Short mmCIF file of C-alpha atoms in Angstrom, two decimals:
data_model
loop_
_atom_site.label_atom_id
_atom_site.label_comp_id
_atom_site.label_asym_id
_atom_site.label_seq_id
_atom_site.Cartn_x
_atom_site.Cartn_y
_atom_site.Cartn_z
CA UNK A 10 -37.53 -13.37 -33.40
CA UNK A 11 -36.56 -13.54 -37.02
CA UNK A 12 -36.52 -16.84 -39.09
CA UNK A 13 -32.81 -16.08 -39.69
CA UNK A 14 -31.55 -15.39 -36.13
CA UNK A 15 -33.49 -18.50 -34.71
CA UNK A 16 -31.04 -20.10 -37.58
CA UNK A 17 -27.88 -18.37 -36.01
CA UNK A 18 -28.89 -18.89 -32.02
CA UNK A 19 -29.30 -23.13 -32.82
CA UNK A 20 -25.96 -22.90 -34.87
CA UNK A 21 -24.09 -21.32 -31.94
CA UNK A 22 -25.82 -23.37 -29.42
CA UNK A 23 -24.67 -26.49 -30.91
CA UNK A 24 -21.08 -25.14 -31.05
CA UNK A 25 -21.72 -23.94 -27.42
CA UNK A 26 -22.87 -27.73 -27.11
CA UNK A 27 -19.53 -29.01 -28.93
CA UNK A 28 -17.62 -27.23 -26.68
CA UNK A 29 -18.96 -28.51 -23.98
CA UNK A 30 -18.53 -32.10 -24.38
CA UNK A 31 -14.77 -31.46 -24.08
CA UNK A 32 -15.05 -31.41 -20.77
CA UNK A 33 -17.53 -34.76 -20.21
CA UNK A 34 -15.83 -37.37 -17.36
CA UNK A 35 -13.68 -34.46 -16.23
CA UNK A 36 -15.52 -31.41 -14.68
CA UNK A 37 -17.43 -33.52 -11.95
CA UNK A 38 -19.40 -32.25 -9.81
CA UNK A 39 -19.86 -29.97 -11.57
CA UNK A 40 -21.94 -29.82 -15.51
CA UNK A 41 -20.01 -29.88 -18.48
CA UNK A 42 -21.40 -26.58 -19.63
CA UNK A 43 -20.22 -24.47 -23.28
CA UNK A 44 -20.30 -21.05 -24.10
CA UNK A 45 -19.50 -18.98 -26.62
CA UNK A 46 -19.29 -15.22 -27.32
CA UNK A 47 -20.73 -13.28 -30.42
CA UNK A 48 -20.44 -9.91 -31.65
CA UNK A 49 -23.75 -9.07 -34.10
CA UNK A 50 -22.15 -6.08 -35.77
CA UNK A 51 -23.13 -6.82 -39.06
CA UNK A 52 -22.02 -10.23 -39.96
CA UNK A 53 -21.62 -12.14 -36.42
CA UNK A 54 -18.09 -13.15 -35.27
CA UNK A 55 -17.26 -15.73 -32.51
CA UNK A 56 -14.97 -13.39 -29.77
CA UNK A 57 -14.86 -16.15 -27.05
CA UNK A 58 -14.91 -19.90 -26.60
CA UNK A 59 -15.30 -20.99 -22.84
CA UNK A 60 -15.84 -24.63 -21.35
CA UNK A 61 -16.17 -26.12 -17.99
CA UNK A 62 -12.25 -26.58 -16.80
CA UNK A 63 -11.07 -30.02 -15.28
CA UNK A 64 -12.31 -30.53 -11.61
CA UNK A 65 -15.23 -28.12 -12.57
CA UNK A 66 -13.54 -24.87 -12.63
CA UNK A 67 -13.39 -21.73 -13.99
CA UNK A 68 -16.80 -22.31 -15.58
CA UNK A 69 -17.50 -22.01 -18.95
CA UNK A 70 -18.91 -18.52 -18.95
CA UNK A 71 -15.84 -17.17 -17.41
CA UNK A 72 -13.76 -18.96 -20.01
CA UNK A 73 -15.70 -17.46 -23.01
CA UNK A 74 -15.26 -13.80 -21.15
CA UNK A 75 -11.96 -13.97 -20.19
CA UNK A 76 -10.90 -14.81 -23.98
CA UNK A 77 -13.47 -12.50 -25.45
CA UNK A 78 -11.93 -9.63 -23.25
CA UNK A 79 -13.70 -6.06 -24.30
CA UNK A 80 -14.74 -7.10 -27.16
CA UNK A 81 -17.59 -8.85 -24.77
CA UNK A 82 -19.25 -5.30 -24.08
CA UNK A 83 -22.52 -5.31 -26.47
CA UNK A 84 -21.97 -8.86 -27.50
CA UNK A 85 -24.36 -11.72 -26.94
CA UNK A 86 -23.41 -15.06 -24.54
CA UNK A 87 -24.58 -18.47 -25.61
CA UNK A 88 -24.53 -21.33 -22.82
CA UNK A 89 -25.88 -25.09 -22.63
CA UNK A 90 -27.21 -24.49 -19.06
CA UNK A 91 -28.43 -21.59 -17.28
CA UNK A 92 -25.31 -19.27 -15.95
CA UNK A 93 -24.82 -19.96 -12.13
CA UNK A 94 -25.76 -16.93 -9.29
CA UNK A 95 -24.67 -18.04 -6.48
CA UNK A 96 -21.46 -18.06 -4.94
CA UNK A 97 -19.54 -21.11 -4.56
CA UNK A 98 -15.81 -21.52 -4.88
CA UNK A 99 -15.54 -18.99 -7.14
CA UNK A 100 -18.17 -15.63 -7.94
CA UNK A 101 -21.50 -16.51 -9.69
CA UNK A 102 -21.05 -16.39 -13.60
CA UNK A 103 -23.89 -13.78 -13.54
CA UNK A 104 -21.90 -11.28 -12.01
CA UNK A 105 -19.10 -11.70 -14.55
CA UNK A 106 -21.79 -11.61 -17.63
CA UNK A 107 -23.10 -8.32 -16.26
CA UNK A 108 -19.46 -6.33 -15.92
CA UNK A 109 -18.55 -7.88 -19.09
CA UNK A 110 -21.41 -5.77 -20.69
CA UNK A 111 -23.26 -8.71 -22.04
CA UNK A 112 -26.64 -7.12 -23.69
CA UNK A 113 -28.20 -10.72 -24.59
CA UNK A 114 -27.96 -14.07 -22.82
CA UNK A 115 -29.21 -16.87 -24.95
CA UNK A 116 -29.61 -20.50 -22.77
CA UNK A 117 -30.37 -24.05 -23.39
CA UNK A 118 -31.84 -25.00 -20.55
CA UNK A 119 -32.79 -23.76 -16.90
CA UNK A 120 -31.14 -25.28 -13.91
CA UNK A 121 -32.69 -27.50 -11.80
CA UNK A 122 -30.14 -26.61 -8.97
CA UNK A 123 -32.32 -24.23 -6.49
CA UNK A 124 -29.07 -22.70 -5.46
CA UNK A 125 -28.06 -21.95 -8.89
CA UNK A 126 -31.08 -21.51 -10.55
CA UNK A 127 -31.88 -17.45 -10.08
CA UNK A 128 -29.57 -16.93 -13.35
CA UNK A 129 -31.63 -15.89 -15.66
CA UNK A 130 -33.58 -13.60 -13.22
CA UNK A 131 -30.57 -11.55 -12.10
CA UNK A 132 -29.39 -11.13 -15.72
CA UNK A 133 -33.12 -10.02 -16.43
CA UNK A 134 -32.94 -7.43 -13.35
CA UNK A 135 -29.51 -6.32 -14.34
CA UNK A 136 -30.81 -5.52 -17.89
CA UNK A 137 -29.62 -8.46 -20.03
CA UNK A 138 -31.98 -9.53 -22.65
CA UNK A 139 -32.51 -13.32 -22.29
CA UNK A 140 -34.08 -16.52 -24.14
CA UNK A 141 -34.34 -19.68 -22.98
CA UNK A 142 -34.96 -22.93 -24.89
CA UNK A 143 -32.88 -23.09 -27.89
CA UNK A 144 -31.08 -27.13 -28.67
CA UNK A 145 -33.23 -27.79 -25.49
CA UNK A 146 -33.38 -31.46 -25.81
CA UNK A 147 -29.90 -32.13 -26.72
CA UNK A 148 -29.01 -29.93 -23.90
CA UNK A 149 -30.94 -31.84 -21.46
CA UNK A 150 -28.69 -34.75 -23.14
CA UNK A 151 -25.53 -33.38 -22.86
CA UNK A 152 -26.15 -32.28 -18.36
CA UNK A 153 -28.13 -35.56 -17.66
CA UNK A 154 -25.82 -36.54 -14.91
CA UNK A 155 -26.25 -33.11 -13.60
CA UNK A 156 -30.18 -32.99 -13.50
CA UNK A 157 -30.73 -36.68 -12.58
CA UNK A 158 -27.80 -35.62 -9.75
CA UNK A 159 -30.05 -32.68 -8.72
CA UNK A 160 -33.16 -34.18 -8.98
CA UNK A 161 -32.96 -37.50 -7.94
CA UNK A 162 -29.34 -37.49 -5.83
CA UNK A 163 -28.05 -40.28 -8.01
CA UNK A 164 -25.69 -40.14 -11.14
CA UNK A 165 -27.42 -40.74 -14.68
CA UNK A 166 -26.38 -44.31 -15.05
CA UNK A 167 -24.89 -45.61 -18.46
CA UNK A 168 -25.00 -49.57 -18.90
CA UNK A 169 -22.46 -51.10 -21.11
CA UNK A 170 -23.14 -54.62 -22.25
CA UNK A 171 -20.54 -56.31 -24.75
CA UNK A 172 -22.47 -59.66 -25.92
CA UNK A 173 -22.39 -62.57 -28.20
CA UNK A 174 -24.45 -63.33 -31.23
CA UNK A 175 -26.16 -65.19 -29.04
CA UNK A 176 -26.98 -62.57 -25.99
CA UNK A 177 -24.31 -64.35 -23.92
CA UNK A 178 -21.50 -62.45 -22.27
CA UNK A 179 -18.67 -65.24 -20.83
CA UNK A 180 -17.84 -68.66 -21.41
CA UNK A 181 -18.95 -71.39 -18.65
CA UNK A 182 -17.30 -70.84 -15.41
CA UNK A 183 -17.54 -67.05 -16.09
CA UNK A 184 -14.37 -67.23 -17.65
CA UNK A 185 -13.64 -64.28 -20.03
CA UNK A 186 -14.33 -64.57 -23.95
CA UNK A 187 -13.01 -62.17 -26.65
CA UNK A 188 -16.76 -60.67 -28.15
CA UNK A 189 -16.09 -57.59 -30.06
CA UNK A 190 -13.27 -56.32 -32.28
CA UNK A 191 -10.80 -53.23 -32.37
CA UNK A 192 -13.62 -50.63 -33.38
CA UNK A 193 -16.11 -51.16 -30.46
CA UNK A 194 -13.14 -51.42 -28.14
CA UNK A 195 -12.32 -47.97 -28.93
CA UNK A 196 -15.71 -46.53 -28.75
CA UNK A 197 -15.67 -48.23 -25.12
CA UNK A 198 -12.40 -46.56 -24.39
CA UNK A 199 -13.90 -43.40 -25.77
CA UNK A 200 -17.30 -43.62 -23.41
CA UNK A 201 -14.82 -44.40 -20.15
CA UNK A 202 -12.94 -40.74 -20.99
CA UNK A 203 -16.91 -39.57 -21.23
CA UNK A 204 -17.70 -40.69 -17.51
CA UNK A 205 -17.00 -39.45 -14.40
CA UNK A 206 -16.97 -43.68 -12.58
CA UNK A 207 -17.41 -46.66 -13.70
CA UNK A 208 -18.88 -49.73 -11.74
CA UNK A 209 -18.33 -53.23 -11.85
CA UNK A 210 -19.42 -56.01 -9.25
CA UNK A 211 -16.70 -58.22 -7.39
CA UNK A 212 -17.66 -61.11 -9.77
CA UNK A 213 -16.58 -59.01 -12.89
CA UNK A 214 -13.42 -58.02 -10.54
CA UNK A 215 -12.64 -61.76 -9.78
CA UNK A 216 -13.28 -63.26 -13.44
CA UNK A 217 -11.32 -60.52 -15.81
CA UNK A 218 -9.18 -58.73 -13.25
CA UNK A 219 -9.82 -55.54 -15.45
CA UNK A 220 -8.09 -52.06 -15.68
CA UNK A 221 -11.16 -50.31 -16.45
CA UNK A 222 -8.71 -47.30 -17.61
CA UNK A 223 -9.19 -45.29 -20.84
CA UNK A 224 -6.09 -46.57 -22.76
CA UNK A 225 -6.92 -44.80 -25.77
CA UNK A 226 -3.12 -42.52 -26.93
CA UNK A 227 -2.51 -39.74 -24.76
CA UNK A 228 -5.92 -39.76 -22.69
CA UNK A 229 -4.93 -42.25 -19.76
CA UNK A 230 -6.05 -38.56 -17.80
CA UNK A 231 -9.10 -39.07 -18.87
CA UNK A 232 -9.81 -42.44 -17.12
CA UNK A 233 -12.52 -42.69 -14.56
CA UNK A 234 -12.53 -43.15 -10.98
CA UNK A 235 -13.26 -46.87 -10.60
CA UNK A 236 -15.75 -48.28 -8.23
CA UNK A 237 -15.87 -51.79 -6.97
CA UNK A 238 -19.03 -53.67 -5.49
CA UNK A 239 -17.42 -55.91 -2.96
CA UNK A 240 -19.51 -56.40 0.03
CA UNK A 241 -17.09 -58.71 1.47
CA UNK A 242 -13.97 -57.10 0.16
CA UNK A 243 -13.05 -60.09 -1.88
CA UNK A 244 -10.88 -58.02 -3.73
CA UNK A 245 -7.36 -59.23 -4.14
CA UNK A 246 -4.90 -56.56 -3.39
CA UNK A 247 -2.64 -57.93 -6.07
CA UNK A 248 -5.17 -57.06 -8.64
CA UNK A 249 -4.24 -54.74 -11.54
CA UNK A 250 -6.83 -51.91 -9.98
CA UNK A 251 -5.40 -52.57 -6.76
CA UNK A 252 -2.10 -51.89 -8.03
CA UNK A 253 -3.10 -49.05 -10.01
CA UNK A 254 -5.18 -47.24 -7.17
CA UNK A 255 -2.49 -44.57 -6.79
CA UNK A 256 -2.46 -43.44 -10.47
CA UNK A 257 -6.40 -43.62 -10.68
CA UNK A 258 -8.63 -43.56 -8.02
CA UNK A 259 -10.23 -46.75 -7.25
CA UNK A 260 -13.30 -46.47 -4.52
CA UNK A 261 -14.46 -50.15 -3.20
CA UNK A 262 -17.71 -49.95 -2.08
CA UNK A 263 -18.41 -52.87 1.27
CA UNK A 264 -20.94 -54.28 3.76
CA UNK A 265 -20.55 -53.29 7.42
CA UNK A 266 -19.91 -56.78 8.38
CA UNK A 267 -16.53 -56.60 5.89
CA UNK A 268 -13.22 -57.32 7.53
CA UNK A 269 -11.77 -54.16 9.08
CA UNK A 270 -8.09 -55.46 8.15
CA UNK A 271 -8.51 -55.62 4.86
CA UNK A 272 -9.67 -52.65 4.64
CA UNK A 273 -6.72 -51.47 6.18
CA UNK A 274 -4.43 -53.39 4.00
CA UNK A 275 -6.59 -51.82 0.78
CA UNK A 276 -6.39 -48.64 2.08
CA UNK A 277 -2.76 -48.47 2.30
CA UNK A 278 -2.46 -49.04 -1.38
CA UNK A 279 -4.61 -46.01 -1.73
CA UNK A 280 -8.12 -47.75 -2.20
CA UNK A 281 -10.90 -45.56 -0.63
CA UNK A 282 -13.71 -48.18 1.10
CA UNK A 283 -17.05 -46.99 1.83
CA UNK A 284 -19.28 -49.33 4.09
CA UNK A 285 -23.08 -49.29 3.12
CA UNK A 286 -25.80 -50.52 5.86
CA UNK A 287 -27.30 -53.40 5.74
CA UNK A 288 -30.61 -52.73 5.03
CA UNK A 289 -32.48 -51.71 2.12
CA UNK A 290 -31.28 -52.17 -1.22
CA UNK A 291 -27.83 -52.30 -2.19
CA UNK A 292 -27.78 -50.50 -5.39
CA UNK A 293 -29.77 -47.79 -4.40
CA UNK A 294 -27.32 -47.09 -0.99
CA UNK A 295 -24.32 -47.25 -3.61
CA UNK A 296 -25.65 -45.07 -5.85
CA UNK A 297 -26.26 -42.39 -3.63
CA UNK A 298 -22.96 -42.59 -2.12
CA UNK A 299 -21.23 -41.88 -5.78
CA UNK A 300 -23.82 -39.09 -5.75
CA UNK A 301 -23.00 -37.58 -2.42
CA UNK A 302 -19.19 -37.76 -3.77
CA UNK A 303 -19.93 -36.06 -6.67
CA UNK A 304 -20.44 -38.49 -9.27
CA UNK A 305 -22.76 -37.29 -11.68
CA UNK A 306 -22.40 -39.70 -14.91
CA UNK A 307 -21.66 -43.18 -13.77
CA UNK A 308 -20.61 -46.01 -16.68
CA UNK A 309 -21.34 -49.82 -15.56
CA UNK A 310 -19.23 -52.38 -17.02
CA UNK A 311 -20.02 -54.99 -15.07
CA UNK A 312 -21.22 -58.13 -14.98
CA UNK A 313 -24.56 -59.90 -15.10
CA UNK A 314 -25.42 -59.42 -11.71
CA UNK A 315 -24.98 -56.11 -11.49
CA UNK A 316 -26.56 -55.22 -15.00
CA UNK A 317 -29.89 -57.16 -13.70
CA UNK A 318 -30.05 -55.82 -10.33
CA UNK A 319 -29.88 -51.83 -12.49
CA UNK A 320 -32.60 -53.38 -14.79
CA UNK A 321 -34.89 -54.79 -12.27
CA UNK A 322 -34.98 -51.40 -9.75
CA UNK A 323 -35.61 -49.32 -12.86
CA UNK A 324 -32.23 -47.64 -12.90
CA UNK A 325 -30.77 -47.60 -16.42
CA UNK A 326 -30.88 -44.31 -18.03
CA UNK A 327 -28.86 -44.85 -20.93
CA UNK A 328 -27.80 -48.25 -22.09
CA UNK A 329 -25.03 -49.57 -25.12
CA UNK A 330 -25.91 -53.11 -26.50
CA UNK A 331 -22.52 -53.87 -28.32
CA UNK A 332 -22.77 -56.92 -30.19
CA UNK A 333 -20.29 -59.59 -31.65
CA UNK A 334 -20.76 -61.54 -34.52
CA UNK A 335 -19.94 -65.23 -33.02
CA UNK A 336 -22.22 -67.05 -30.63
CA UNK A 337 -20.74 -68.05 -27.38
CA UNK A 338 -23.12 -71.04 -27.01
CA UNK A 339 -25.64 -72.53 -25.04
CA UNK A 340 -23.24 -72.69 -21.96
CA UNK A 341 -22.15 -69.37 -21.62
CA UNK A 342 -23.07 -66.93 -19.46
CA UNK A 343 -26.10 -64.59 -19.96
CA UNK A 344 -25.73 -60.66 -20.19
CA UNK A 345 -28.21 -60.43 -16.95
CA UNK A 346 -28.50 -62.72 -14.69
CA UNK A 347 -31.96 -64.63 -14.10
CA UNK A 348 -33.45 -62.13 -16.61
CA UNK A 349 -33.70 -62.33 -20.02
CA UNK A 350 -31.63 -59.83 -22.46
CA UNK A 351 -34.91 -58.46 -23.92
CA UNK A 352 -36.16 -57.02 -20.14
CA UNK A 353 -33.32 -54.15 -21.45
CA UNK A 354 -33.97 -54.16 -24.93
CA UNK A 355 -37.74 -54.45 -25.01
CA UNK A 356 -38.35 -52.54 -22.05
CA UNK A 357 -41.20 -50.02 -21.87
CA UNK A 358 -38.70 -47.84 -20.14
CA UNK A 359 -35.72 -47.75 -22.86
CA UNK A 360 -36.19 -46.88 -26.51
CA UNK A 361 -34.08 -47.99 -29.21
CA UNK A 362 -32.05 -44.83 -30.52
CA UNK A 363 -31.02 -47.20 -33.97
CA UNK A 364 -28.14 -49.42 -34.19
CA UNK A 365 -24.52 -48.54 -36.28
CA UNK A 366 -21.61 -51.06 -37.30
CA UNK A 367 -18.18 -50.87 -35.69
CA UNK A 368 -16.14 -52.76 -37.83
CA UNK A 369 -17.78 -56.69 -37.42
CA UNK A 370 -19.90 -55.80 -34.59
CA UNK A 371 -23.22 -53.59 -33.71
CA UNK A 372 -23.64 -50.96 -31.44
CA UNK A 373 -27.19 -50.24 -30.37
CA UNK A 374 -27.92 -47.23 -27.87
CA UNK A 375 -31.20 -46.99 -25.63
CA UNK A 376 -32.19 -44.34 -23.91
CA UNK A 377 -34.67 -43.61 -20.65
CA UNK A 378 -38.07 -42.64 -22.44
#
């Protein structure tokens, strides 16, 4: 392929990519996929913009065709994962590429998925020209919850860690302390619309009695389903989630042993409780459940115990180190409990992706290696 069309395929990729993102947090279970449509007559000219639609449908192929209309016939498709073949609720985006008249398919990535994963095989029997490969990496990126969902029947888990100068995360008592400013609130906000759940333990539940909404203007839609560890189901009912379970979904996730009456009282107030056995390990049990109910990119928020217990099993795929610029002092309460803060940031898993300023504070990122 020519210098110069390698050029063009990356630059519509990433806008494929851009696209995309739109729909991160709100296209569960299914992958936040972008397409776009261009004619190559001559100079090339975008004809169709698609992305995956809230609750995961149409998909983004079907988008991009449906807006390109004829002008699809000739034209080539761009998309961040491989199209889908089979059928599900709606016909396999290969079908649709192939009456459109696509003559070239150009694709990020393949798909793990077995079921979906014959794309680029039917297009290729039905005549379409196709590459595979191009913004790769950041395409792998962009559908992590979607491969590590496939792959590993878990969602790609995101730890969030606010923490003072001095690694701590709560005053003595576990009573709440104000750690970061304006700007890395709203990049928190911003990463809750990006998610399809976020997690906290009862502890973090107890001690802040959170929202754990996006309350950024005009995106309260975009706010997660929540998701409570409470084996016990400790968790008042006059509780601002509790109260708020109606207008976003809050899951609670409990032992067997938990009382069956408050569960009963909890799920009046529309709370959904899931019991996990016993045995084995906790976090494992509960992330498999988010998986099995379609939970692809899961956001933790909470608290020390929780953040250690991810840490220790080897379960952080992405991590956020946001830190203030005040110590908390020698009293407060560390980011993970009975571990030090440098078994996350020095970890042979993670690497450092740099760190940026929000306003007073840092934000570092990690990522799995």
């Amino acid at each position: 392929m020519a210098g110069h069309n390698a050029l063009l395929d990356q630059r519509f990729m990433s806008l494929a990519l851009a696209l995309g993102r739109r729909g991160l947090g709100n296209t569960w279970p299914n992958p936040a996929v972008g397409a776009v449509v261009v004619r190559h007559d001559g100079e090339p000219v975008i004809v169709g913009r698609g992305w995956t639609q809230p609750g995961g449908r149409p998909h983004a192929e079907t988008e991009a065709l449906r807006r390109a209309g004829a002008a699809a016939r000739g034209a080539t498709l761009y998309a961040t994962l491989e199209p889908c073949s089979h059928h599900g609720k709606t016909p396999p985006c290969t079908d649709a590429i192939i009456a459109a008249g696509i003559t070239r398919v150009v694709s990020a990535i393949e798909d793990p998925n077995a079921l979906a994963g014959r794309g680029h095989a039917l297009l290729r029997a039905g005549g379409i020209a196709v590459d595979v490969g191009v913004c790769a990496a950041e395409a792998r990126r962009a559908h992590a919850g979607h491969i590590r969902s496939v792959c590993d029947h878990r969602p790609h888990v995101f730890l969030k860690l606010a923490v003072s100068a001095d690694g701590k995360v709560a005053l003595a008592g576990r009573k709440p302390a104000p750690i970061t400013g304006e700007a890395a609130r709203g990049r928190v906000h911003l990463m809750r619309a990006m998610n399809d759940a976020i997690l906290i333990g009862i502890g973090t539940a107890l001690a802040d009695d959170p929202q754990l909404t996006c309350r950024l203007p005009g995106m309260a839609s975009r706010s997660p389903v929540r998701v409570v560890l409470d084996a016990d189901l400790r968790l008042p009912v006059a509780s601002a989630l509790v109260r708020s379970a109606r207008e976003t979904p809050l899951w609670v996730i409990a032992g067997e042993t938990a009382p069956t009456e408050v569960e009963a009282v909890l799920a009046a107030r529309g709370v959904e409780v899931f019991r996990l056995p016993a045995t084995g390990r906790r976090i494992d049990a509960a992330l498999r459940v988010l998986a099995e109910r379609g939970i692809t990119r899961l956001m933790v928020e909470g608290g020390p115990t929780v953040a250690a217990a991810l840490v220790s099993a080897d379960l952080v795929d992405e991590a956020v180190l946001l830190r203030g610029p005040s110590p908390i002092g020698a009293d407060g309460i560390d980011a993970l409990e009975a571990m030090p803060l440098t078994a996350l940031t020095a970890s042979p898993k993670l690497r450092s992706l740099g760190v940026e300023s929000a306003g007073e504070d840092t934000i570092e990122t990690f990522e799995r290696m």
